[in-house]
Amino acid sequence: MTVDLIQQTAPIRQVAIVGGTHGNELIGVYLVKLFEQSPELIQRPSFQNRILLANPEAVAIGRRYVEQDLNRCFGLDELSRAPDTYETRRAQAIYQALKSDIEPPVELILDLHSTTANMGLTLILSSYHPFNLRLAAYLTSLNPLIKIYCWPQSSHSPFLRSLCALGCAIEVGPIAQGVLNATLFQQTQILITQILDYIDAFNQGQMPVSPKQVTLYQAVELVDYPRNQQGEIQAMIHPQLQNRDYEPLQPNQPMFVTFSGQTILYRGNSVVYPVFINEAAYYEKHIAMCLTQKQTVLIEPV
Ligand SMILES: [Zn+2]
């Protein structure tokens, strides 16, 4: 596949670490609180950090959002029209705080999330910028269990991470909503530390050597649960697929099972790699899983 070959040559001067974009994803919420109390954990000589709790009202009530999903409020339209919900007001305030009210504006965002799906440590890159690809290759060389997921994204995407071309969302799981998990918390903190060290090395012209290629899981299709004419769910994730995020799903392998026990097969023509399987927050979005294709991307030399 081809990648957008914009080159990042200037140092990165301002980085944002964001938690609580979803109020019931507690690892990000409490990492942000830790970094506020102990800023030396994230300070590096060559850049400044902004720490942000994105949706404090949702955190206070222990829910994903108050009125609507904040992580779908960062499109051009939502940022430019008069805000009509708590989350669209928050999105505009966050845009101001990270992009227009500070100098230099934030150039790289780490947005901390968790998932009920068995996705381990996943990076969702903000773009195919060569810096992000090199960072992803480097991190996967440190920890081969890290997975890189890519969502087709334009500059008009509604995600908080899309405020900057550089950076990623960090998605860790499986973990229930409203729950902490010490192992995933500590693994996420290590990942953030590795990313900050990488940015600092990049700024000082000492970027560590990255592998020449990186494996990406590129989203190609969203799959809803089977539903009846009233919109009610008619089947569950098949036990043979549950927790099998990033594993190959072949044509005619089980995908769902109905409440009466009938298996529904995957009817695609080619192997896919499902992720976000049975994500709790996606029931309301009519998403049972996201199908991806596994791709190897060659990385341009610096
Ligand atoms: Zn989230």
PDB file of C-alpha atoms and ligand atoms in Angstrom:
ATOM      1  CA  MET A   1       0.000   0.000   0.000  1.00  0.00           C
ATOM      2  CA  THR A   2       1.064   3.562  -0.455  1.00  0.00           C
ATOM      3  CA  VAL A   3       1.398   6.050   2.347  1.00  0.00           C
ATOM      4  CA  ASP A   4       1.147   9.800   2.530  1.00  0.00           C
ATOM      5  CA  LEU A   5       4.743  10.955   2.441  1.00  0.00           C
ATOM      6  CA  ILE A   6       4.534  14.229   4.289  1.00  0.00           C
ATOM      7  CA  GLN A   7       7.837  14.570   6.071  1.00  0.00           C
ATOM      8  CA  GLN A   8       8.112  15.741   9.647  1.00  0.00           C
ATOM      9  CA  THR A   9      11.446  17.456   9.959  1.00  0.00           C
ATOM     10  CA  ALA A  10      10.848  20.155  12.568  1.00  0.00           C
ATOM     11  CA  PRO A  11      10.993  19.200  16.244  1.00  0.00           C
ATOM     12  CA  ILE A  12       7.723  18.489  18.027  1.00  0.00           C
ATOM     13  CA  ARG A  13       7.344  21.205  20.663  1.00  0.00           C
ATOM     14  CA  GLN A  14       3.947  20.538  22.223  1.00  0.00           C
ATOM     15  CA  VAL A  15       2.387  17.169  23.101  1.00  0.00           C
ATOM     16  CA  ALA A  16      -1.052  16.503  24.627  1.00  0.00           C
ATOM     17  CA  ILE A  17      -1.911  13.478  26.753  1.00  0.00           C
ATOM     18  CA  VAL A  18      -5.695  13.151  26.965  1.00  0.00           C
ATOM     19  CA  GLY A  19      -7.719  10.822  29.200  1.00  0.00           C
ATOM     20  CA  GLY A  20     -11.401  10.541  29.974  1.00  0.00           C
ATOM     21  CA  THR A  21     -12.568  11.251  26.440  1.00  0.00           C
ATOM     22  CA  HIS A  22     -14.952   8.480  27.440  1.00  0.00           C
ATOM     23  CA  GLY A  23     -15.897   8.917  31.098  1.00  0.00           C
ATOM     24  CA  ASN A  24     -16.118   5.217  31.958  1.00  0.00           C
ATOM     25  CA  GLU A  25     -12.680   4.270  30.581  1.00  0.00           C
ATOM     26  CA  LEU A  26     -10.824   4.610  33.836  1.00  0.00           C
ATOM     27  CA  ILE A  27      -7.250   3.733  32.872  1.00  0.00           C
ATOM     28  CA  GLY A  28      -6.919   6.985  30.921  1.00  0.00           C
ATOM     29  CA  VAL A  29      -8.754   8.940  33.611  1.00  0.00           C
ATOM     30  CA  TYR A  30      -6.394   7.810  36.369  1.00  0.00           C
ATOM     31  CA  LEU A  31      -3.234   8.032  34.261  1.00  0.00           C
ATOM     32  CA  VAL A  32      -4.080  11.683  33.607  1.00  0.00           C
ATOM     33  CA  LYS A  33      -4.613  12.224  37.348  1.00  0.00           C
ATOM     34  CA  LEU A  34      -1.247  10.516  38.048  1.00  0.00           C
ATOM     35  CA  PHE A  35       0.529  12.741  35.503  1.00  0.00           C
ATOM     36  CA  GLU A  36      -1.094  15.851  36.995  1.00  0.00           C
ATOM     37  CA  GLN A  37       0.205  14.873  40.439  1.00  0.00           C
ATOM     38  CA  SER A  38       3.633  13.739  39.208  1.00  0.00           C
ATOM     39  CA  PRO A  39       4.416  15.757  36.063  1.00  0.00           C
ATOM     40  CA  GLU A  40       8.065  14.654  36.163  1.00  0.00           C
ATOM     41  CA  LEU A  41       6.871  11.279  34.828  1.00  0.00           C
ATOM     42  CA  ILE A  42       6.097  12.834  31.451  1.00  0.00           C
ATOM     43  CA  GLN A  43       8.475  15.790  31.308  1.00  0.00           C
ATOM     44  CA  ARG A  44      11.194  15.622  28.676  1.00  0.00           C
ATOM     45  CA  PRO A  45      13.829  18.269  27.843  1.00  0.00           C
ATOM     46  CA  SER A  46      12.795  18.980  24.251  1.00  0.00           C
ATOM     47  CA  PHE A  47       9.024  19.541  24.405  1.00  0.00           C
ATOM     48  CA  GLN A  48       6.137  20.652  26.604  1.00  0.00           C
ATOM     49  CA  ASN A  49       3.171  18.550  27.671  1.00  0.00           C
ATOM     50  CA  ARG A  50      -0.498  19.367  28.056  1.00  0.00           C
ATOM     51  CA  ILE A  51      -2.523  16.997  30.242  1.00  0.00           C
ATOM     52  CA  LEU A  52      -6.265  17.020  29.733  1.00  0.00           C
ATOM     53  CA  LEU A  53      -9.274  15.271  31.222  1.00  0.00           C
ATOM     54  CA  ALA A  54     -11.500  15.561  28.174  1.00  0.00           C
ATOM     55  CA  ASN A  55     -15.006  14.861  29.514  1.00  0.00           C
ATOM     56  CA  PRO A  56     -15.085  15.621  33.268  1.00  0.00           C
ATOM     57  CA  GLU A  57     -18.896  15.516  33.537  1.00  0.00           C
ATOM     58  CA  ALA A  58     -18.988  12.023  32.031  1.00  0.00           C
ATOM     59  CA  VAL A  59     -16.199  10.942  34.395  1.00  0.00           C
ATOM     60  CA  ALA A  60     -18.209  12.337  37.331  1.00  0.00           C
ATOM     61  CA  ILE A  61     -21.261  10.262  36.458  1.00  0.00           C
ATOM     62  CA  GLY A  62     -19.224   7.214  35.381  1.00  0.00           C
ATOM     63  CA  ARG A  63     -20.638   7.058  31.884  1.00  0.00           C
ATOM     64  CA  ARG A  64     -19.178   7.165  28.383  1.00  0.00           C
ATOM     65  CA  TYR A  65     -20.759  10.568  27.713  1.00  0.00           C
ATOM     66  CA  VAL A  66     -23.418  12.956  28.990  1.00  0.00           C
ATOM     67  CA  GLU A  67     -25.408  13.740  25.810  1.00  0.00           C
ATOM     68  CA  GLN A  68     -23.419  12.338  22.903  1.00  0.00           C
ATOM     69  CA  ASP A  69     -20.120  10.604  22.178  1.00  0.00           C
ATOM     70  CA  LEU A  70     -17.406  13.257  22.588  1.00  0.00           C
ATOM     71  CA  ASN A  71     -15.090  11.264  20.337  1.00  0.00           C
ATOM     72  CA  ARG A  72     -17.430  11.908  17.408  1.00  0.00           C
ATOM     73  CA  CYS A  73     -17.557  15.705  17.937  1.00  0.00           C
ATOM     74  CA  PHE A  74     -14.287  16.835  16.349  1.00  0.00           C
ATOM     75  CA  GLY A  75     -15.364  17.062  12.708  1.00  0.00           C
ATOM     76  CA  LEU A  76     -15.211  20.422  10.969  1.00  0.00           C
ATOM     77  CA  ASP A  77     -18.984  20.815  11.190  1.00  0.00           C
ATOM     78  CA  GLU A  78     -19.198  20.134  14.945  1.00  0.00           C
ATOM     79  CA  LEU A  79     -16.275  22.458  15.651  1.00  0.00           C
ATOM     80  CA  SER A  80     -17.625  25.341  13.584  1.00  0.00           C
ATOM     81  CA  ARG A  81     -21.363  25.484  14.355  1.00  0.00           C
ATOM     82  CA  ALA A  82     -23.001  26.759  17.550  1.00  0.00           C
ATOM     83  CA  PRO A  83     -22.599  23.990  20.151  1.00  0.00           C
ATOM     84  CA  ASP A  84     -25.873  22.360  21.189  1.00  0.00           C
ATOM     85  CA  THR A  85     -24.770  19.658  23.640  1.00  0.00           C
ATOM     86  CA  TYR A  86     -22.358  19.379  26.554  1.00  0.00           C
ATOM     87  CA  GLU A  87     -20.002  17.348  24.364  1.00  0.00           C
ATOM     88  CA  THR A  88     -19.983  19.756  21.404  1.00  0.00           C
ATOM     89  CA  ARG A  89     -19.181  22.556  23.894  1.00  0.00           C
ATOM     90  CA  ARG A  90     -16.367  20.411  25.316  1.00  0.00           C
ATOM     91  CA  ALA A  91     -15.039  19.626  21.823  1.00  0.00           C
ATOM     92  CA  GLN A  92     -14.802  23.320  20.981  1.00  0.00           C
ATOM     93  CA  ALA A  93     -13.182  24.102  24.354  1.00  0.00           C
ATOM     94  CA  ILE A  94     -10.651  21.297  23.817  1.00  0.00           C
ATOM     95  CA  TYR A  95      -9.879  22.554  20.314  1.00  0.00           C
ATOM     96  CA  GLN A  96      -9.242  26.023  21.760  1.00  0.00           C
ATOM     97  CA  ALA A  97      -7.111  24.680  24.602  1.00  0.00           C
ATOM     98  CA  LEU A  98      -4.942  22.452  22.420  1.00  0.00           C
ATOM     99  CA  LYS A  99      -4.791  24.245  19.093  1.00  0.00           C
ATOM    100  CA  SER A 100      -5.640  27.938  19.155  1.00  0.00           C
ATOM    101  CA  ASP A 101      -5.024  29.309  22.658  1.00  0.00           C
ATOM    102  CA  ILE A 102      -1.451  28.130  23.153  1.00  0.00           C
ATOM    103  CA  GLU A 103       1.826  28.742  21.403  1.00  0.00           C
ATOM    104  CA  PRO A 104       3.089  26.547  19.964  1.00  0.00           C
ATOM    105  CA  PRO A 105      -0.132  24.600  19.346  1.00  0.00           C
ATOM    106  CA  VAL A 106      -0.235  20.907  20.162  1.00  0.00           C
ATOM    107  CA  GLU A 107       1.321  18.892  17.340  1.00  0.00           C
ATOM    108  CA  LEU A 108       0.957  15.352  18.699  1.00  0.00           C
ATOM    109  CA  ILE A 109      -1.907  13.831  20.709  1.00  0.00           C
ATOM    110  CA  LEU A 110      -2.005  10.643  22.766  1.00  0.00           C
ATOM    111  CA  ASP A 111      -5.680   9.899  23.502  1.00  0.00           C
ATOM    112  CA  LEU A 112      -6.120   7.172  26.143  1.00  0.00           C
ATOM    113  CA  HIS A 113      -8.969   4.685  25.780  1.00  0.00           C
ATOM    114  CA  SER A 114      -9.932   1.194  26.887  1.00  0.00           C
ATOM    115  CA  THR A 115     -12.142  -1.457  25.351  1.00  0.00           C
ATOM    116  CA  THR A 116     -14.162  -4.439  26.495  1.00  0.00           C
ATOM    117  CA  ALA A 117     -12.763  -6.320  23.483  1.00  0.00           C
ATOM    118  CA  ASN A 118      -9.660  -8.483  23.764  1.00  0.00           C
ATOM    119  CA  MET A 119      -7.429  -6.066  21.857  1.00  0.00           C
ATOM    120  CA  GLY A 120      -4.400  -6.057  24.142  1.00  0.00           C
ATOM    121  CA  LEU A 121      -2.320  -2.949  23.528  1.00  0.00           C
ATOM    122  CA  THR A 122      -3.546  -1.295  20.346  1.00  0.00           C
ATOM    123  CA  LEU A 123      -2.412   1.940  18.728  1.00  0.00           C
ATOM    124  CA  ILE A 124      -4.911   3.656  16.440  1.00  0.00           C
ATOM    125  CA  LEU A 125      -2.710   5.933  14.362  1.00  0.00           C
ATOM    126  CA  SER A 126      -3.974   9.463  13.719  1.00  0.00           C
ATOM    127  CA  SER A 127      -2.673   9.312  10.135  1.00  0.00           C
ATOM    128  CA  TYR A 128      -0.248   7.444   7.891  1.00  0.00           C
ATOM    129  CA  HIS A 129       2.341  10.135   8.535  1.00  0.00           C
ATOM    130  CA  PRO A 130       5.835   8.590   8.259  1.00  0.00           C
ATOM    131  CA  PHE A 131       6.580   9.692  11.826  1.00  0.00           C
ATOM    132  CA  ASN A 132       3.615   7.661  13.096  1.00  0.00           C
ATOM    133  CA  LEU A 133       4.614   4.630  11.017  1.00  0.00           C
ATOM    134  CA  ARG A 134       8.200   4.747  12.266  1.00  0.00           C
ATOM    135  CA  LEU A 135       6.978   5.158  15.827  1.00  0.00           C
ATOM    136  CA  ALA A 136       4.626   2.190  15.385  1.00  0.00           C
ATOM    137  CA  ALA A 137       7.413   0.041  13.930  1.00  0.00           C
ATOM    138  CA  TYR A 138       9.707   0.991  16.796  1.00  0.00           C
ATOM    139  CA  LEU A 139       7.121   0.241  19.487  1.00  0.00           C
ATOM    140  CA  THR A 140       6.201  -3.119  17.975  1.00  0.00           C
ATOM    141  CA  SER A 141       9.907  -3.988  17.896  1.00  0.00           C
ATOM    142  CA  LEU A 142      10.037  -3.320  21.663  1.00  0.00           C
ATOM    143  CA  ASN A 143       6.837  -5.275  22.310  1.00  0.00           C
ATOM    144  CA  PRO A 144       5.614  -7.577  19.527  1.00  0.00           C
ATOM    145  CA  LEU A 145       2.238  -7.864  21.273  1.00  0.00           C
ATOM    146  CA  ILE A 146       1.398  -4.248  20.357  1.00  0.00           C
ATOM    147  CA  LYS A 147      -1.034  -4.081  17.438  1.00  0.00           C
ATOM    148  CA  ILE A 148      -1.480  -1.195  15.010  1.00  0.00           C
ATOM    149  CA  TYR A 149      -5.032  -0.521  13.873  1.00  0.00           C
ATOM    150  CA  CYS A 150      -5.857   2.010  11.165  1.00  0.00           C
ATOM    151  CA  TRP A 151      -9.216   3.561  10.519  1.00  0.00           C
ATOM    152  CA  PRO A 152      -9.705   5.234   7.146  1.00  0.00           C
ATOM    153  CA  GLN A 153      -9.434   8.845   8.113  1.00  0.00           C
ATOM    154  CA  SER A 154      -9.589  12.222   6.451  1.00  0.00           C
ATOM    155  CA  SER A 155      -8.766  15.617   7.903  1.00  0.00           C
ATOM    156  CA  HIS A 156     -12.498  15.926   8.661  1.00  0.00           C
ATOM    157  CA  SER A 157     -12.663  12.902  10.974  1.00  0.00           C
ATOM    158  CA  PRO A 158     -14.733  13.330  14.144  1.00  0.00           C
ATOM    159  CA  PHE A 159     -12.161  11.798  16.495  1.00  0.00           C
ATOM    160  CA  LEU A 160     -10.239  13.819  19.085  1.00  0.00           C
ATOM    161  CA  ARG A 161      -6.970  12.301  17.857  1.00  0.00           C
ATOM    162  CA  SER A 162      -7.605  13.757  14.387  1.00  0.00           C
ATOM    163  CA  LEU A 163      -6.899  17.289  15.704  1.00  0.00           C
ATOM    164  CA  CYS A 164      -3.246  16.419  14.937  1.00  0.00           C
ATOM    165  CA  ALA A 165      -1.681  14.360  12.152  1.00  0.00           C
ATOM    166  CA  LEU A 166       0.872  13.078  14.652  1.00  0.00           C
ATOM    167  CA  GLY A 167       0.055  10.677  17.463  1.00  0.00           C
ATOM    168  CA  CYS A 168      -2.511   8.024  18.158  1.00  0.00           C
ATOM    169  CA  ALA A 169      -5.266   6.751  20.356  1.00  0.00           C
ATOM    170  CA  ILE A 170      -4.113   4.035  22.747  1.00  0.00           C
ATOM    171  CA  GLU A 171      -6.821   1.401  23.121  1.00  0.00           C
ATOM    172  CA  VAL A 172      -6.278  -1.300  25.774  1.00  0.00           C
ATOM    173  CA  GLY A 173      -8.370  -4.284  26.754  1.00  0.00           C
ATOM    174  CA  PRO A 174     -10.182  -6.379  27.606  1.00  0.00           C
ATOM    175  CA  ILE A 175     -11.511  -4.390  30.532  1.00  0.00           C
ATOM    176  CA  ALA A 176     -15.073  -3.722  31.653  1.00  0.00           C
ATOM    177  CA  GLN A 177     -16.422  -0.186  31.578  1.00  0.00           C
ATOM    178  CA  GLY A 178     -15.961   1.690  34.859  1.00  0.00           C
ATOM    179  CA  VAL A 179     -13.233  -0.680  36.042  1.00  0.00           C
ATOM    180  CA  LEU A 180      -9.475  -0.403  36.609  1.00  0.00           C
ATOM    181  CA  ASN A 181      -6.917  -3.113  35.900  1.00  0.00           C
ATOM    182  CA  ALA A 182      -3.411  -2.678  37.313  1.00  0.00           C
ATOM    183  CA  THR A 183      -1.643  -4.719  34.622  1.00  0.00           C
ATOM    184  CA  LEU A 184      -3.234  -2.801  31.743  1.00  0.00           C
ATOM    185  CA  PHE A 185      -2.722   0.497  33.622  1.00  0.00           C
ATOM    186  CA  GLN A 186       1.000  -0.178  34.017  1.00  0.00           C
ATOM    187  CA  GLN A 187       1.389  -1.448  30.441  1.00  0.00           C
ATOM    188  CA  THR A 188      -0.283   1.713  29.163  1.00  0.00           C
ATOM    189  CA  GLN A 189       2.016   3.871  31.281  1.00  0.00           C
ATOM    190  CA  ILE A 190       5.077   2.048  29.895  1.00  0.00           C
ATOM    191  CA  LEU A 191       3.792   2.605  26.351  1.00  0.00           C
ATOM    192  CA  ILE A 192       3.340   6.340  26.997  1.00  0.00           C
ATOM    193  CA  THR A 193       6.857   6.525  28.473  1.00  0.00           C
ATOM    194  CA  GLN A 194       8.301   4.795  25.392  1.00  0.00           C
ATOM    195  CA  ILE A 195       6.444   7.184  23.065  1.00  0.00           C
ATOM    196  CA  LEU A 196       7.594  10.279  24.980  1.00  0.00           C
ATOM    197  CA  ASP A 197      11.198   9.004  24.961  1.00  0.00           C
ATOM    198  CA  TYR A 198      10.902   8.432  21.203  1.00  0.00           C
ATOM    199  CA  ILE A 199       9.614  11.971  20.593  1.00  0.00           C
ATOM    200  CA  ASP A 200      12.458  13.383  22.692  1.00  0.00           C
ATOM    201  CA  ALA A 201      15.032  11.343  20.766  1.00  0.00           C
ATOM    202  CA  PHE A 202      13.468  12.467  17.462  1.00  0.00           C
ATOM    203  CA  ASN A 203      13.661  16.111  18.529  1.00  0.00           C
ATOM    204  CA  GLN A 204      17.329  15.694  19.379  1.00  0.00           C
ATOM    205  CA  GLY A 205      18.153  13.991  16.085  1.00  0.00           C
ATOM    206  CA  GLN A 206      18.735  10.655  17.784  1.00  0.00           C
ATOM    207  CA  MET A 207      15.688   8.724  16.641  1.00  0.00           C
ATOM    208  CA  PRO A 208      16.207   5.039  17.402  1.00  0.00           C
ATOM    209  CA  VAL A 209      16.485   2.676  14.472  1.00  0.00           C
ATOM    210  CA  SER A 210      13.079   1.282  13.491  1.00  0.00           C
ATOM    211  CA  PRO A 211      12.357  -1.919  11.611  1.00  0.00           C
ATOM    212  CA  LYS A 212      11.966  -1.404   7.858  1.00  0.00           C
ATOM    213  CA  GLN A 213       8.324  -2.449   7.888  1.00  0.00           C
ATOM    214  CA  VAL A 214       5.309  -2.530  10.134  1.00  0.00           C
ATOM    215  CA  THR A 215       2.146  -4.640  10.186  1.00  0.00           C
ATOM    216  CA  LEU A 216      -1.105  -2.663  10.124  1.00  0.00           C
ATOM    217  CA  TYR A 217      -4.663  -3.871  10.600  1.00  0.00           C
ATOM    218  CA  GLN A 218      -6.635  -1.682   8.211  1.00  0.00           C
ATOM    219  CA  ALA A 219     -10.375  -1.383   8.900  1.00  0.00           C
ATOM    220  CA  VAL A 220     -12.426  -2.393   5.870  1.00  0.00           C
ATOM    221  CA  GLU A 221     -15.959  -3.061   7.153  1.00  0.00           C
ATOM    222  CA  LEU A 222     -18.179  -2.577  10.182  1.00  0.00           C
ATOM    223  CA  VAL A 223     -20.467  -5.525  10.942  1.00  0.00           C
ATOM    224  CA  ASP A 224     -23.739  -5.111  12.862  1.00  0.00           C
ATOM    225  CA  TYR A 225     -25.526  -7.826  14.834  1.00  0.00           C
ATOM    226  CA  PRO A 226     -28.270  -9.652  12.964  1.00  0.00           C
ATOM    227  CA  ARG A 227     -31.499  -7.757  13.741  1.00  0.00           C
ATOM    228  CA  ASN A 228     -35.204  -8.231  13.154  1.00  0.00           C
ATOM    229  CA  GLN A 229     -37.473  -5.656  11.523  1.00  0.00           C
ATOM    230  CA  GLN A 230     -37.929  -3.901  14.867  1.00  0.00           C
ATOM    231  CA  GLY A 231     -34.177  -3.483  15.147  1.00  0.00           C
ATOM    232  CA  GLU A 232     -33.788  -5.980  17.989  1.00  0.00           C
ATOM    233  CA  ILE A 233     -30.598  -8.038  18.122  1.00  0.00           C
ATOM    234  CA  GLN A 234     -31.203 -11.631  17.006  1.00  0.00           C
ATOM    235  CA  ALA A 235     -27.819 -13.209  17.719  1.00  0.00           C
ATOM    236  CA  MET A 236     -24.666 -12.997  19.852  1.00  0.00           C
ATOM    237  CA  ILE A 237     -20.986 -13.184  19.022  1.00  0.00           C
ATOM    238  CA  HIS A 238     -20.237 -16.867  18.423  1.00  0.00           C
ATOM    239  CA  PRO A 239     -18.198 -18.456  21.244  1.00  0.00           C
ATOM    240  CA  GLN A 240     -15.547 -19.476  18.693  1.00  0.00           C
ATOM    241  CA  LEU A 241     -15.068 -15.813  17.759  1.00  0.00           C
ATOM    242  CA  GLN A 242     -15.324 -14.213  21.221  1.00  0.00           C
ATOM    243  CA  ASN A 243     -11.930 -12.853  22.414  1.00  0.00           C
ATOM    244  CA  ARG A 244     -10.314 -13.677  19.044  1.00  0.00           C
ATOM    245  CA  ASP A 245      -9.491 -10.085  18.121  1.00  0.00           C
ATOM    246  CA  TYR A 246      -6.696  -9.854  15.504  1.00  0.00           C
ATOM    247  CA  GLU A 247      -6.976 -13.562  14.694  1.00  0.00           C
ATOM    248  CA  PRO A 248      -7.851 -14.655  11.136  1.00  0.00           C
ATOM    249  CA  LEU A 249     -11.511 -15.292  10.367  1.00  0.00           C
ATOM    250  CA  GLN A 250     -11.897 -17.485   7.290  1.00  0.00           C
ATOM    251  CA  PRO A 251     -14.940 -17.562   4.984  1.00  0.00           C
ATOM    252  CA  ASN A 252     -17.631 -19.898   6.373  1.00  0.00           C
ATOM    253  CA  GLN A 253     -16.282 -19.837   9.929  1.00  0.00           C
ATOM    254  CA  PRO A 254     -18.780 -19.069  12.747  1.00  0.00           C
ATOM    255  CA  MET A 255     -19.510 -15.412  13.395  1.00  0.00           C
ATOM    256  CA  PHE A 256     -22.756 -15.246  15.410  1.00  0.00           C
ATOM    257  CA  VAL A 257     -25.052 -17.661  17.223  1.00  0.00           C
ATOM    258  CA  THR A 258     -28.786 -16.991  17.584  1.00  0.00           C
ATOM    259  CA  PHE A 259     -30.556 -17.242  20.935  1.00  0.00           C
ATOM    260  CA  SER A 260     -31.962 -20.594  19.810  1.00  0.00           C
ATOM    261  CA  GLY A 261     -28.472 -21.890  19.020  1.00  0.00           C
ATOM    262  CA  GLN A 262     -28.260 -21.518  15.243  1.00  0.00           C
ATOM    263  CA  THR A 263     -24.772 -20.642  13.981  1.00  0.00           C
ATOM    264  CA  ILE A 264     -24.395 -17.796  11.474  1.00  0.00           C
ATOM    265  CA  LEU A 265     -21.254 -17.987   9.332  1.00  0.00           C
ATOM    266  CA  TYR A 266     -18.964 -15.292   8.003  1.00  0.00           C
ATOM    267  CA  ARG A 267     -19.894 -15.105   4.318  1.00  0.00           C
ATOM    268  CA  GLY A 268     -17.082 -12.906   3.002  1.00  0.00           C
ATOM    269  CA  ASN A 269     -14.799 -13.999   0.185  1.00  0.00           C
ATOM    270  CA  SER A 270     -11.465 -13.556   1.901  1.00  0.00           C
ATOM    271  CA  VAL A 271      -9.817 -13.890   5.298  1.00  0.00           C
ATOM    272  CA  VAL A 272     -10.291 -10.917   7.626  1.00  0.00           C
ATOM    273  CA  TYR A 273      -9.035 -10.019  11.108  1.00  0.00           C
ATOM    274  CA  PRO A 274     -11.922  -8.819  13.310  1.00  0.00           C
ATOM    275  CA  VAL A 275     -11.298  -6.307  16.124  1.00  0.00           C
ATOM    276  CA  PHE A 276     -13.557  -4.560  18.636  1.00  0.00           C
ATOM    277  CA  ILE A 277     -15.405  -7.884  18.881  1.00  0.00           C
ATOM    278  CA  ASN A 278     -18.359  -7.460  21.263  1.00  0.00           C
ATOM    279  CA  GLU A 279     -17.282  -3.946  22.363  1.00  0.00           C
ATOM    280  CA  ALA A 280     -19.912  -2.870  24.905  1.00  0.00           C
ATOM    281  CA  ALA A 281     -19.990   0.767  23.783  1.00  0.00           C
ATOM    282  CA  TYR A 282     -20.675  -0.201  20.178  1.00  0.00           C
ATOM    283  CA  TYR A 283     -24.038  -1.930  20.709  1.00  0.00           C
ATOM    284  CA  GLU A 284     -25.722   1.475  20.423  1.00  0.00           C
ATOM    285  CA  LYS A 285     -23.671   2.220  17.307  1.00  0.00           C
ATOM    286  CA  HIS A 286     -24.873  -1.018  15.677  1.00  0.00           C
ATOM    287  CA  ILE A 287     -21.347  -2.417  15.472  1.00  0.00           C
ATOM    288  CA  ALA A 288     -20.678  -6.014  16.525  1.00  0.00           C
ATOM    289  CA  MET A 289     -17.098  -5.965  15.267  1.00  0.00           C
ATOM    290  CA  CYS A 290     -14.824  -4.230  12.811  1.00  0.00           C
ATOM    291  CA  LEU A 291     -13.272  -6.340  10.061  1.00  0.00           C
ATOM    292  CA  THR A 292      -9.699  -5.500   9.142  1.00  0.00           C
ATOM    293  CA  GLN A 293      -7.164  -6.588   6.560  1.00  0.00           C
ATOM    294  CA  LYS A 294      -3.622  -7.314   7.658  1.00  0.00           C
ATOM    295  CA  GLN A 295      -1.106  -5.317   5.669  1.00  0.00           C
ATOM    296  CA  THR A 296       2.647  -4.907   5.736  1.00  0.00           C
ATOM    297  CA  VAL A 297       3.813  -1.364   5.046  1.00  0.00           C
ATOM    298  CA  LEU A 298       7.365  -0.556   4.050  1.00  0.00           C
ATOM    299  CA  ILE A 299       8.773   2.441   5.853  1.00  0.00           C
ATOM    300  CA  GLU A 300      10.588   5.182   3.990  1.00  0.00           C
ATOM    301  CA  PRO A 301      14.113   5.863   5.227  1.00  0.00           C
ATOM    302  CA  VAL A 302      14.536   9.190   7.021  1.00  0.00           C
TER     303      VAL A 302
HETATM  304 ZN    ZN B   1     -12.934   5.153  24.361  1.00  0.00          ZN
END
